Structure formats: structure tokens, C-alpha cells
CSV table of C-alpha atoms and ligand atoms in Angstrom, one decimal:
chain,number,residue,atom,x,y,z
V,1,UNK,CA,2.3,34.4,-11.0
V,2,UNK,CA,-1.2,33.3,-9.7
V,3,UNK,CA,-1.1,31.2,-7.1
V,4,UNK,CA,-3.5,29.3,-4.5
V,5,UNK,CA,-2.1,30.1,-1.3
V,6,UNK,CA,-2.8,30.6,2.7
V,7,UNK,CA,-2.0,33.9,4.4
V,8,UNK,CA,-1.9,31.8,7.2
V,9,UNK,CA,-2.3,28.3,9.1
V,10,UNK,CA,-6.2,27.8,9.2
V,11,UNK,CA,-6.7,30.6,6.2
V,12,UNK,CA,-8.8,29.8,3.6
V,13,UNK,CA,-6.9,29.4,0.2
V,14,UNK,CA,-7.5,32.3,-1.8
V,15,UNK,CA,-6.4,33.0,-5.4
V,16,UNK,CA,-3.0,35.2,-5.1
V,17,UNK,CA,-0.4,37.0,-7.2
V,18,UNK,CA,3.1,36.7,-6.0
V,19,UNK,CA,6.6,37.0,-7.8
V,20,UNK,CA,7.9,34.1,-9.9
V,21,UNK,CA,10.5,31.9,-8.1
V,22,UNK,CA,13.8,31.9,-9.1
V,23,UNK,CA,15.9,28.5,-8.0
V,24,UNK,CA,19.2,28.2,-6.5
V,25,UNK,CA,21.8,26.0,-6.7
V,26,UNK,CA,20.8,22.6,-7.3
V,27,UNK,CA,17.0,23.6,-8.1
V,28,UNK,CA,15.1,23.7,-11.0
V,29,UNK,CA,11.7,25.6,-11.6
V,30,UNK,CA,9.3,23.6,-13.4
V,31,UNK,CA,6.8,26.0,-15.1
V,32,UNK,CA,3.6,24.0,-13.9
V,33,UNK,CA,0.8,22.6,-16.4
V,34,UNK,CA,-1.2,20.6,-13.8
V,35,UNK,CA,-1.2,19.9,-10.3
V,36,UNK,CA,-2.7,17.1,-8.6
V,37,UNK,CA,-4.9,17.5,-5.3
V,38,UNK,CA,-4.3,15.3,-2.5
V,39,UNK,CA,-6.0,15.5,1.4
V,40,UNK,CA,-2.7,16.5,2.5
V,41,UNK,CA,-3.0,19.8,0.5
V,42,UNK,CA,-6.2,21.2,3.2
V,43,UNK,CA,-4.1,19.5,6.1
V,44,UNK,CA,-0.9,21.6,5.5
V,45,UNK,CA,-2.9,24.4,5.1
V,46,UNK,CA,-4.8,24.1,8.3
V,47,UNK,CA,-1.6,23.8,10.0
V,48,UNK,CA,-0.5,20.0,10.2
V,49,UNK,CA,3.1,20.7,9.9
V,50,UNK,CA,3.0,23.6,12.2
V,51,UNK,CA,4.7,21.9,15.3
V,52,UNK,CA,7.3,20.3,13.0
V,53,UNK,CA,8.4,23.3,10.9
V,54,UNK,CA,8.3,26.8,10.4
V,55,UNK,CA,6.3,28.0,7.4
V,56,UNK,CA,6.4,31.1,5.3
V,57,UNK,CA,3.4,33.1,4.2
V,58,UNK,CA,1.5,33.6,2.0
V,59,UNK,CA,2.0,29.6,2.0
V,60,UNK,CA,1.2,28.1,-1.6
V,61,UNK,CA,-1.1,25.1,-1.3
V,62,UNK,CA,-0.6,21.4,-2.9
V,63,UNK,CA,2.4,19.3,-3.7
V,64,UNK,CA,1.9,17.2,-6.7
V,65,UNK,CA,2.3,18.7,-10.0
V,66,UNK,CA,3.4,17.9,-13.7
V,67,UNK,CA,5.2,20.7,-16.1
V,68,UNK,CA,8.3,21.2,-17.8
V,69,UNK,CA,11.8,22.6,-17.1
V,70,UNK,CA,12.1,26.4,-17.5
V,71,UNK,CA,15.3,27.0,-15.8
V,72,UNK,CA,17.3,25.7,-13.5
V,73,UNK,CA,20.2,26.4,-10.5
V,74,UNK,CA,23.9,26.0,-10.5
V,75,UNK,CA,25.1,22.1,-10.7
V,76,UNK,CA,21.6,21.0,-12.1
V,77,UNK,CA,22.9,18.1,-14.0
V,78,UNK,CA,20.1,15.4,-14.2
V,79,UNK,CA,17.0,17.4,-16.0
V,80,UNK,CA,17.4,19.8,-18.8
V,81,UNK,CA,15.1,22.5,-19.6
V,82,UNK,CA,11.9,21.8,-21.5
V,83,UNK,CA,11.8,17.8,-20.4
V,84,UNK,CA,8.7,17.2,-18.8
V,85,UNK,CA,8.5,16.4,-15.3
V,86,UNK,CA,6.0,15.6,-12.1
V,87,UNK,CA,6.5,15.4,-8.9
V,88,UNK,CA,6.3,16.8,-5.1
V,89,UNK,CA,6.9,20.6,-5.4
V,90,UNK,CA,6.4,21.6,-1.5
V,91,UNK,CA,8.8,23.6,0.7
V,92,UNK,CA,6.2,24.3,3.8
V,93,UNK,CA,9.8,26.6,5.2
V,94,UNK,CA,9.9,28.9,2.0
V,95,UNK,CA,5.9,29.0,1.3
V,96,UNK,CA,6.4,26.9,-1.4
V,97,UNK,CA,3.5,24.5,-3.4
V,98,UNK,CA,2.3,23.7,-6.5
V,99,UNK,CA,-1.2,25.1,-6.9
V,100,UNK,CA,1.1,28.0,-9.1
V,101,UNK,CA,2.1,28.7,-12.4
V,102,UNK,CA,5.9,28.1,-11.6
V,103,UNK,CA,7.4,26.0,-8.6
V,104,UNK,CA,10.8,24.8,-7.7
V,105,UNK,CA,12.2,21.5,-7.0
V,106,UNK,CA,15.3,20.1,-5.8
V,107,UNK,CA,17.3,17.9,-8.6
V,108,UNK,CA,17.6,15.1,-6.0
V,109,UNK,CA,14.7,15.6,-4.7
V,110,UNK,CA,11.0,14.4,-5.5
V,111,UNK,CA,11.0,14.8,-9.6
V,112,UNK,CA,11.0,12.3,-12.0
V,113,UNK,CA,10.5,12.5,-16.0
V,114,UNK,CA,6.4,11.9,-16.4
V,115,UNK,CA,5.2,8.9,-17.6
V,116,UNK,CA,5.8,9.0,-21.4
V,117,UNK,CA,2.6,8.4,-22.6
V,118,UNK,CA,0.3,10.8,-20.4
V,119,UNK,CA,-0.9,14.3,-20.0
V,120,UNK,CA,0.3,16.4,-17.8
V,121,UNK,CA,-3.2,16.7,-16.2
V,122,UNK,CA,-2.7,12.5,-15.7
V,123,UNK,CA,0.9,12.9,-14.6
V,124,UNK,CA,-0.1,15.5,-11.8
V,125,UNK,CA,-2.8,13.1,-10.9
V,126,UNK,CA,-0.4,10.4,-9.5
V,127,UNK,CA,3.2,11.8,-7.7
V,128,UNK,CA,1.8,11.1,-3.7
V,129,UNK,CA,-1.0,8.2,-4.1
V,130,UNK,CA,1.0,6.0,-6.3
V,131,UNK,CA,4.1,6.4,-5.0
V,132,UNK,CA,2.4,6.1,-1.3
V,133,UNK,CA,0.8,3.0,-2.4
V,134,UNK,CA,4.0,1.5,-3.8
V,135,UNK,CA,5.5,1.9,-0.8
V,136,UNK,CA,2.6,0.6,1.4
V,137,UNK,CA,1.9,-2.2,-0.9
V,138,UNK,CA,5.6,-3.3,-0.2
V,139,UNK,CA,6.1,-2.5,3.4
V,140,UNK,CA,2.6,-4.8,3.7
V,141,UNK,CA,5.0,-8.0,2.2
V,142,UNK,CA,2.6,-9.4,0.3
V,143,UNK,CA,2.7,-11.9,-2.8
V,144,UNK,CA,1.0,-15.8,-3.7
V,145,UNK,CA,-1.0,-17.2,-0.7
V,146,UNK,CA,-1.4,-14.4,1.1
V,147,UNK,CA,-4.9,-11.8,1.7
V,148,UNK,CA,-4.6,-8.0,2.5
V,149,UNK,CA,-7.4,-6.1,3.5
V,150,UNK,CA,-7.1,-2.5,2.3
V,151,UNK,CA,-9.5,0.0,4.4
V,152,UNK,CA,-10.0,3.5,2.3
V,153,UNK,CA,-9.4,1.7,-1.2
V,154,UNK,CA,-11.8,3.6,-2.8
V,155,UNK,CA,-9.2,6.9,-2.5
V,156,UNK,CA,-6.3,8.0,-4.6
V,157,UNK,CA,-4.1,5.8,-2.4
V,158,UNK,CA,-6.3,3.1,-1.9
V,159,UNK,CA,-7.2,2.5,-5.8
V,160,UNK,CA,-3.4,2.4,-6.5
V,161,UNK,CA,-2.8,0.3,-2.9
V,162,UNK,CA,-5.7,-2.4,-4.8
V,163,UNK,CA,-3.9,-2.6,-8.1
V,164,UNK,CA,-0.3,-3.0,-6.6
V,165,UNK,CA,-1.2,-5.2,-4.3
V,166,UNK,CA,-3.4,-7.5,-7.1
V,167,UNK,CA,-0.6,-7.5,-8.8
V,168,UNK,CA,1.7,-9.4,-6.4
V,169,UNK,CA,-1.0,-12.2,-6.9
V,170,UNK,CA,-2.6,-11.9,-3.3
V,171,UNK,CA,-5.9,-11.7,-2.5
V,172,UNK,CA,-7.3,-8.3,-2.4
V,173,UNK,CA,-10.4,-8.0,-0.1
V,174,UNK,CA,-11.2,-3.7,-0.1
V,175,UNK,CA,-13.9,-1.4,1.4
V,176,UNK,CA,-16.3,0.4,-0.9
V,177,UNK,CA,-20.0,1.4,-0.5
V,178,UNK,CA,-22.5,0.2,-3.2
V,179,UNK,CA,-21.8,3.1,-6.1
V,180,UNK,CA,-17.4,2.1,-5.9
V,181,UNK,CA,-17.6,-1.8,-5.5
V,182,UNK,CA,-17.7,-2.4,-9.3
V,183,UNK,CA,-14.5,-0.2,-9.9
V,184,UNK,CA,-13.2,-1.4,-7.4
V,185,UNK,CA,-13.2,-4.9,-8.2
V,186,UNK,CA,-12.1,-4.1,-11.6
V,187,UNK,CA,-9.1,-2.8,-10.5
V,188,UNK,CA,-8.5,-6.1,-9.4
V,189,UNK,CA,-10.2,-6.4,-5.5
V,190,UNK,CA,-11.3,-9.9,-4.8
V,191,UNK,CA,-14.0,-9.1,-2.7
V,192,UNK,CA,-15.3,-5.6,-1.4
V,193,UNK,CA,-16.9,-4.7,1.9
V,194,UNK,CA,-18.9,-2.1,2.7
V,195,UNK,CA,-17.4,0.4,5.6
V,196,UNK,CA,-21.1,2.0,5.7
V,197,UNK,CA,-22.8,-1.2,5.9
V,198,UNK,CA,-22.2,-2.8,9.6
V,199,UNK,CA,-19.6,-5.0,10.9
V,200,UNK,CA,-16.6,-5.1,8.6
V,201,UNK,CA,-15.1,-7.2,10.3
V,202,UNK,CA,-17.7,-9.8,10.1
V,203,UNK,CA,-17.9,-8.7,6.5
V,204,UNK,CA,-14.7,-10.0,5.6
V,205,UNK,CA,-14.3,-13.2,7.6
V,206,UNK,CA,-17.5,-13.9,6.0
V,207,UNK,CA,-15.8,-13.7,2.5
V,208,UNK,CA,-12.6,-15.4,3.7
V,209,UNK,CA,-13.0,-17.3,7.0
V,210,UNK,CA,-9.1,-17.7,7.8
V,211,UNK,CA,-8.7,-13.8,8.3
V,212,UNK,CA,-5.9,-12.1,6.9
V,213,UNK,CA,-2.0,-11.7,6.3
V,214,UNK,CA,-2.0,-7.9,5.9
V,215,UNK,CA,-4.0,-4.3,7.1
V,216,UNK,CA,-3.4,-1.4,4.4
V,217,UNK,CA,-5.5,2.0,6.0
V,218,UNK,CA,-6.1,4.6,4.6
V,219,UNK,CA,-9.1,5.8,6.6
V,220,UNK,CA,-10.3,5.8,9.3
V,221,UNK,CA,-9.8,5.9,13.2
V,222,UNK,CA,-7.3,4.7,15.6
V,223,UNK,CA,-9.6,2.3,16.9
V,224,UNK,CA,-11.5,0.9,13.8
V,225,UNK,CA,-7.8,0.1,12.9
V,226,UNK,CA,-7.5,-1.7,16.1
V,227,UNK,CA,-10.6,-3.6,15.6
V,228,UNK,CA,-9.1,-4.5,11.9
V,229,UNK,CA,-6.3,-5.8,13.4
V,230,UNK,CA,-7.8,-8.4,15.0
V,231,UNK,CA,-8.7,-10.0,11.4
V,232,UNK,CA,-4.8,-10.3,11.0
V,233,UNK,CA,-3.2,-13.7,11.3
V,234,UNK,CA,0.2,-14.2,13.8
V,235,UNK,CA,3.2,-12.4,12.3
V,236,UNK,CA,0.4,-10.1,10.2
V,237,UNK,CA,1.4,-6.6,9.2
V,238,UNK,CA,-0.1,-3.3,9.4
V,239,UNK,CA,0.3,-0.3,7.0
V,240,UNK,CA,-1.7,2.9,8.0
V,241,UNK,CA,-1.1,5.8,5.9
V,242,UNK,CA,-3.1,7.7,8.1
V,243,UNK,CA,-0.8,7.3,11.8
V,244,UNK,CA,-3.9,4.7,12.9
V,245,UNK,CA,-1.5,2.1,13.9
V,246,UNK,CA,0.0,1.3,17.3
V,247,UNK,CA,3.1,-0.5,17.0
V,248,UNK,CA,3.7,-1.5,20.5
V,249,UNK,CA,-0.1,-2.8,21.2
V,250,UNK,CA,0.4,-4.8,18.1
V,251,UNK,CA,3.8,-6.3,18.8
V,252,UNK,CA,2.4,-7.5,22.1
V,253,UNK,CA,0.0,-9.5,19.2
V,254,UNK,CA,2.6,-10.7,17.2
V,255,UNK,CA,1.9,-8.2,14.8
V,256,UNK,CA,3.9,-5.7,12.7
V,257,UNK,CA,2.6,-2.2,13.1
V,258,UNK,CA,3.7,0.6,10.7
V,259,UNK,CA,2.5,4.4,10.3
V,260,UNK,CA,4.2,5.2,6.7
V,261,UNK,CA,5.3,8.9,6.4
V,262,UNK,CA,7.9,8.9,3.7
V,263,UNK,CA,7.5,11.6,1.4
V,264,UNK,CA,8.0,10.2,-2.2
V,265,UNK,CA,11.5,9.7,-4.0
V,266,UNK,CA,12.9,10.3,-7.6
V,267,UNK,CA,13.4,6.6,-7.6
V,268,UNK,CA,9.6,6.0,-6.2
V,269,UNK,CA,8.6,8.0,-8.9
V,270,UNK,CA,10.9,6.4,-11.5
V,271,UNK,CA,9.0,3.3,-11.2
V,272,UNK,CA,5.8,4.2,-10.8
V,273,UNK,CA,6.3,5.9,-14.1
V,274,UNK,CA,7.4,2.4,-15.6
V,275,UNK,CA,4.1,0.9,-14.2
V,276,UNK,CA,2.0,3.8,-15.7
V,277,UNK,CA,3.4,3.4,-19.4
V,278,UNK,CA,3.2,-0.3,-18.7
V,279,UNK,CA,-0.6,-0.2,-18.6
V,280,UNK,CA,-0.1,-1.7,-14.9
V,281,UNK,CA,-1.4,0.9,-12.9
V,282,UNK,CA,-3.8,3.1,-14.1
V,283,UNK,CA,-5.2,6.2,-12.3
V,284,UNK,CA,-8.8,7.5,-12.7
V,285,UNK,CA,-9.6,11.7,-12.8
V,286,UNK,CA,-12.8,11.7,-10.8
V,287,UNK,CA,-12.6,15.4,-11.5
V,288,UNK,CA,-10.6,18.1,-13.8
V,289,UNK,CA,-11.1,22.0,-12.8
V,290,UNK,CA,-9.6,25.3,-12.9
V,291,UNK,CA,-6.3,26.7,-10.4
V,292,UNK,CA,-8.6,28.9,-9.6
V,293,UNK,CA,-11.5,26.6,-8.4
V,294,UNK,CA,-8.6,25.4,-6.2
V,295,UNK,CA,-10.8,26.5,-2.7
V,296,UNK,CA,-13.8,24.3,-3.9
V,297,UNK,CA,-12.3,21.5,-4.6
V,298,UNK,CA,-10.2,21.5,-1.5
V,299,UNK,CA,-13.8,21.8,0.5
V,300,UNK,CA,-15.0,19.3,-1.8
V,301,UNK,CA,-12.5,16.8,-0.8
V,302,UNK,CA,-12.2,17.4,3.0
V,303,UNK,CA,-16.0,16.8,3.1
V,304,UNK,CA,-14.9,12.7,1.9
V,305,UNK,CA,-16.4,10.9,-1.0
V,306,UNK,CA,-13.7,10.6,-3.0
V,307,UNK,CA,-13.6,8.6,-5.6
V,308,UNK,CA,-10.6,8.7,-7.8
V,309,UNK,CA,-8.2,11.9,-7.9
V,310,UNK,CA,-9.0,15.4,-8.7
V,311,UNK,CA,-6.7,17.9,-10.8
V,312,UNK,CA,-6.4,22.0,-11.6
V,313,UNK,CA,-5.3,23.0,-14.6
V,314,UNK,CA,-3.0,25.6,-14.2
V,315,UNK,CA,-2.2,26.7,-17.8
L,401,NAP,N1,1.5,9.2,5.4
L,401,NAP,C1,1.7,9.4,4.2
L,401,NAP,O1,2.8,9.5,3.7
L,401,NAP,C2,0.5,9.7,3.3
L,401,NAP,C3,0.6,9.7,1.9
L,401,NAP,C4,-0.6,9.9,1.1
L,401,NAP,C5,-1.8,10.0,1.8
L,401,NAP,N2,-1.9,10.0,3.1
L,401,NAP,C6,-3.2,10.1,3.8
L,401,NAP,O2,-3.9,8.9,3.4
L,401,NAP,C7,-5.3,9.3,3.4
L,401,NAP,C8,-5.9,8.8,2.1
L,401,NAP,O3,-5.4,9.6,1.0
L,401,NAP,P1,-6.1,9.6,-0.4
L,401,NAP,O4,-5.4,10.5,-1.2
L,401,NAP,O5,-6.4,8.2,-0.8
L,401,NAP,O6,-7.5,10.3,0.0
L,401,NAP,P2,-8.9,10.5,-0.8
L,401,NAP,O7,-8.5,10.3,-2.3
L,401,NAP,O8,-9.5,11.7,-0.4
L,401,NAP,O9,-9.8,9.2,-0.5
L,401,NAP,C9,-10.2,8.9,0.8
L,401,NAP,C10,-11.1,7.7,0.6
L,401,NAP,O10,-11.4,7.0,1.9
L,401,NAP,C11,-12.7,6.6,1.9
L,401,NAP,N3,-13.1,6.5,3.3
L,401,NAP,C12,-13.4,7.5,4.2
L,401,NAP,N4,-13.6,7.0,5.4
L,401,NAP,C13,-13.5,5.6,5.3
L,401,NAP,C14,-13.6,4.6,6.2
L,401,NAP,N5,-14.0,4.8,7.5
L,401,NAP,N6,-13.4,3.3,5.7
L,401,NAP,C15,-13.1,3.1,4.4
L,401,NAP,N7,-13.0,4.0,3.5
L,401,NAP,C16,-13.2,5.3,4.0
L,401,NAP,C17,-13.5,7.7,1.2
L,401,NAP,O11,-14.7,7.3,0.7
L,401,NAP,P3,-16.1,7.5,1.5
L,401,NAP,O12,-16.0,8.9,2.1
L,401,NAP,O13,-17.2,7.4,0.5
L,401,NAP,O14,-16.1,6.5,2.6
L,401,NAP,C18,-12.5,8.1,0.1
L,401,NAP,O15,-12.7,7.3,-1.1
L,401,NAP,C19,-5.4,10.8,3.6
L,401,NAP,O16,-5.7,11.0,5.0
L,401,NAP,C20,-4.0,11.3,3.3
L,401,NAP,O17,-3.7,12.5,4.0
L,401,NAP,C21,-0.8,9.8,3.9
């Protein structure tokens, strides 16, 4: 099958041919229509993971994907072959990803049915950012009355982060430069700030003077998350999905301090599918290209910019 894969940590991905998968017992291998790119993709492959697990090479890049059922393990009870799924397809131990034409999944693992009324090329678009941002968006605790900042909304977490949170009824203030504050807001942002244009701090106590209830980060540096912090009112929480947040400075603040790292769940996915055929959370395809364009857009999206999610088309 073709494949995007690293010969090793630090490699660059290269298009490569290796032998179909087969799954074992309670797997099933999803024959792959889409997958979805996320930052993590380029930082697995440069060797994130590399002092918490052993990895096999050639290592297939990516993790979200969308497909359907072409066969499956012993004791697979739960999906059927030819439903169509999308989900996190990654097994950094058995150089497993889903920039391929086949990957495998675990039942119980990371795979839900996609949303009924996409395309696989939108299903494979949302797996890690929406189910990230559900998670964020409830860890933060918001709801009526109260503001969250959200740092990085203009990213594939951030835009779903926005529309969550909105949704709870608090008041969404989010970074964008000049091009991104329009979408932005209409995803349902309050008020934008602009990380490239001075102080943001001053930025948002100048649109809302009483600071803020909650931090959601998904950019940026340990200490510009710091300096965020101090917008956050007593008993404020912070959410980085990017390990910015120090939990013991900000407890000696009153504050809550959380670095998220849960990989997404069936059940995660379950309802972020709901939210998607509900019209409630809508993702946006900055760009569509080719498996094998795979390296470009990888370089593409480690140089920053983003502005929505990009996806290969595999078949
Ligand atoms: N821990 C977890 O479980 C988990 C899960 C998902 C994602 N993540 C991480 O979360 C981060 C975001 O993921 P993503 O998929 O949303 O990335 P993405 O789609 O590539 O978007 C990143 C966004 O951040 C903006 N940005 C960069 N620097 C910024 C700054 N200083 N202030 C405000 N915005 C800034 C970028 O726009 P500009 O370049 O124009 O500023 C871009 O729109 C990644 O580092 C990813 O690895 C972690």
C-alpha cells in the first residue's frame, strides 16, 4: 500500500510502499479515504514520543483519518465491515499512522461511526481538534456569566475551542490577526485580539475590564501563558493544549493549571459526531491535497499560519 512514512525520528516523510496490515484480535482495518493533518503529525515524526515509547520504522505519519471497515480481528463486535468510520489510527510501537491506504484500529479504541452527513474528506478533518476542544472547552468549566480567553483560536483546535465554548453561553474573547478576526467572530468569538499586534494583555482588559474566568492555549510559550494568566480572576482555570501551563506557580495564585494530553475516545468522538450533524460545530478545510503531497503540507504547517484544517486524499 502507499504510504507517507519516516525511516526514522527526524526523517523527512517520503512516499513509501509497504505490505497491507492485517489486524488481530480485537482490531479492525479501516481501508482509509481521507486523513486529516494535525501539528502532532511533524512532531511524532521528529521524534516527540521518542523518550516515551519505542517506535517502529519505517513509521507511517498522521493520526486522524476517515474510511470504511474492510476487515476485522477476532471478537470485533461493535463495527461491521463497510460502516464508515474516523478516527485516531496511530500505533507509534508498530509504525503505525494514517497517511496510508489501510490502517488498523483497536475496537475500543479511538473509532467512532463518522458524522452522518459528511465526507470522508470532512470526517478526517475533525477526530484530534474537535475532540481536543471538547475536552478543553469542559476542563475550562465554562457556561453563563463567565469569559474565556482562547490563545491560538484561529487553529484546528482553537476554531472548534471558540464554537464549544460560545456555545456554553460565555463570553468568548480569541486571538486572530487582521485576515482571521471576521471568521473568527463568526464562529461565535465576542471579541478578537491580535497576538501580532502588541500587548494582549492590554488588548483584552481593554475589551472586558474585569479580566477573565478561563485561559484555553493553544500557542504559544510557557511564559506568554504566564503573562495570560495574570488576566484570570481568583479560582480561574487554565487549559493549555500545548504543556504551557504550570500548575504549581498557578496554584500558589489560586489558579487551576491544566496541560491536557488525552488522546481522544470512541465516546469523545461519539459526540462530537452528534454536534457535527447537528450543525453545532462546523469545521472549515483551509486546504484539500493529495497523500502524496503529504511532505508539503506537513512543511506548510510547521512553518504556522494555519487557518482551518488541512486534508490528503488517499483514494
Ligand atoms: N495535548 C493534546 O492533546 C493536543 C491535542 C491537539 C493539539 N495539540 C497541540 O495544540 C496546538 C494547536 O493545534 P492545532 O491543530 O490547532 O494547530 P494549527 O491548526 O496548526 O493552528 C495553530 C494556530 O495557532 C496560531 N498561533 C501561532 N502562534 C500563536 C500565538 N503566539 N498566539 C496566538 N495564536 C498563535 C496560528 O496562527 P498564526 O501562525 O497566524 O499566528 C494557527 O492558526 C499544536 O501545538 C498541537 O500539537 C495538543
Amino acid at each position: 500500500m502507499r504510504a507517507i512514512a519516516v525511516s526514522e525520528y527526524g526523517a523527512t516523510p517520503a512516499l513509501t510502499y509497504l505490505p497491507r496490515p492485517e489486524p488481530g484480535p480485537g482490531e479492525i482495518l479501516v481501508k482509509l479515504v481521507a486523513a486529516g493533518l494535525n501539528p502532532h503529525d511533524w512532531k511524532i515524526a521528529d521524534g516527540m514520543l521518542k523518550d516515551t515509547a519505542d517506535a517502529a520504522f519505517p513509521l507511517v505519519v498522521g493520526c486522524d483519518g476517515a474510511g470504511v471497515v474492510e476487515d476485522a480481528g477476532p471478537g470485533v463486535t461493535r463495527l461491521r465491515h463497510g460502516e464508515q468510520v474516523y478516527g485516531v489510527f496511530t500505533d507509534v510501537a508498530r509504525g503505525r499512522g494514517s497517511y496510508a491506504e489501510y490502517a488498523i484500529v483497536r475496537e475500543d479504541g479511538p473509532v467512532a461511526r463518522m458524522p452522518a452527513e459528511t465526507i470522508y474528506t470532512h470526517a478526517a478533518a475533525v477526530p484530534t481538534a474537535c475532540a481536543t476542544a471538547l475536552d478543553v472547552v469542559e476542563r475550562a468549566g465554562l457556561g453563563e456569566g463567565r469569559t474565556v480567553l482562547i490563545a491560538g483560536a484561529t487553529g484546528g483546535v482553537g476554531q472548534a475551542a471558540v464554537q464549544l465554548a460560545a456555545r456554553t453561553g460565555a463570553t468568548v474573547i480569541a486571538t486572530a490577526r487582521a485576515d482571521a478576526a471576521g471568521t473568527i467572530r463568526r464562529l461565535g468569538a465576542a471579541h478578537t485580539v491580535d497576538h501580532s499586534a502588541g500587548a494582549l494583555n492590554d488588548q483584552v482588559l481593554a475589551v472586558h475590564s474585569a479580566g477573565i474566568d478561563a485561559l484555553i492555549v493553544t500557542a504559544g510559550d510557557t511564559a506568554r501563558t504566564t503573562e495570560l494568566a495574570r488576566l484570570l480572576r481568583p479560582g480561574g482555570t487554565c487549559v493549555s493544549t500545548v504543556w504551557t501551563a504550570d500548575p504549581d506557580a498557578m496554584a500558589d495564585h489560586g489558579l487551576h493549571g491544566v496541560n491536557h494530553a488525552d488522546a481522544p475516545t470512541a465516546d469523545a468522538l461519539e459526540r462530537v459526531a452528534h454536534l457535527v450533524d447537528a450543525g453545532e460545530l462546523r469545521v472549515h478545510i483551509e486546504r484539500e491535497t493529495t497523500l502524496e503531497a503529504a511532505p508539503d503540507a506537513l512543511a506548510r504547517n510547521r512553518a504556522g499560519g494555519a487557518r482551518g484544517k488541512t486534508v490528503l486524499r488517499i483514494l
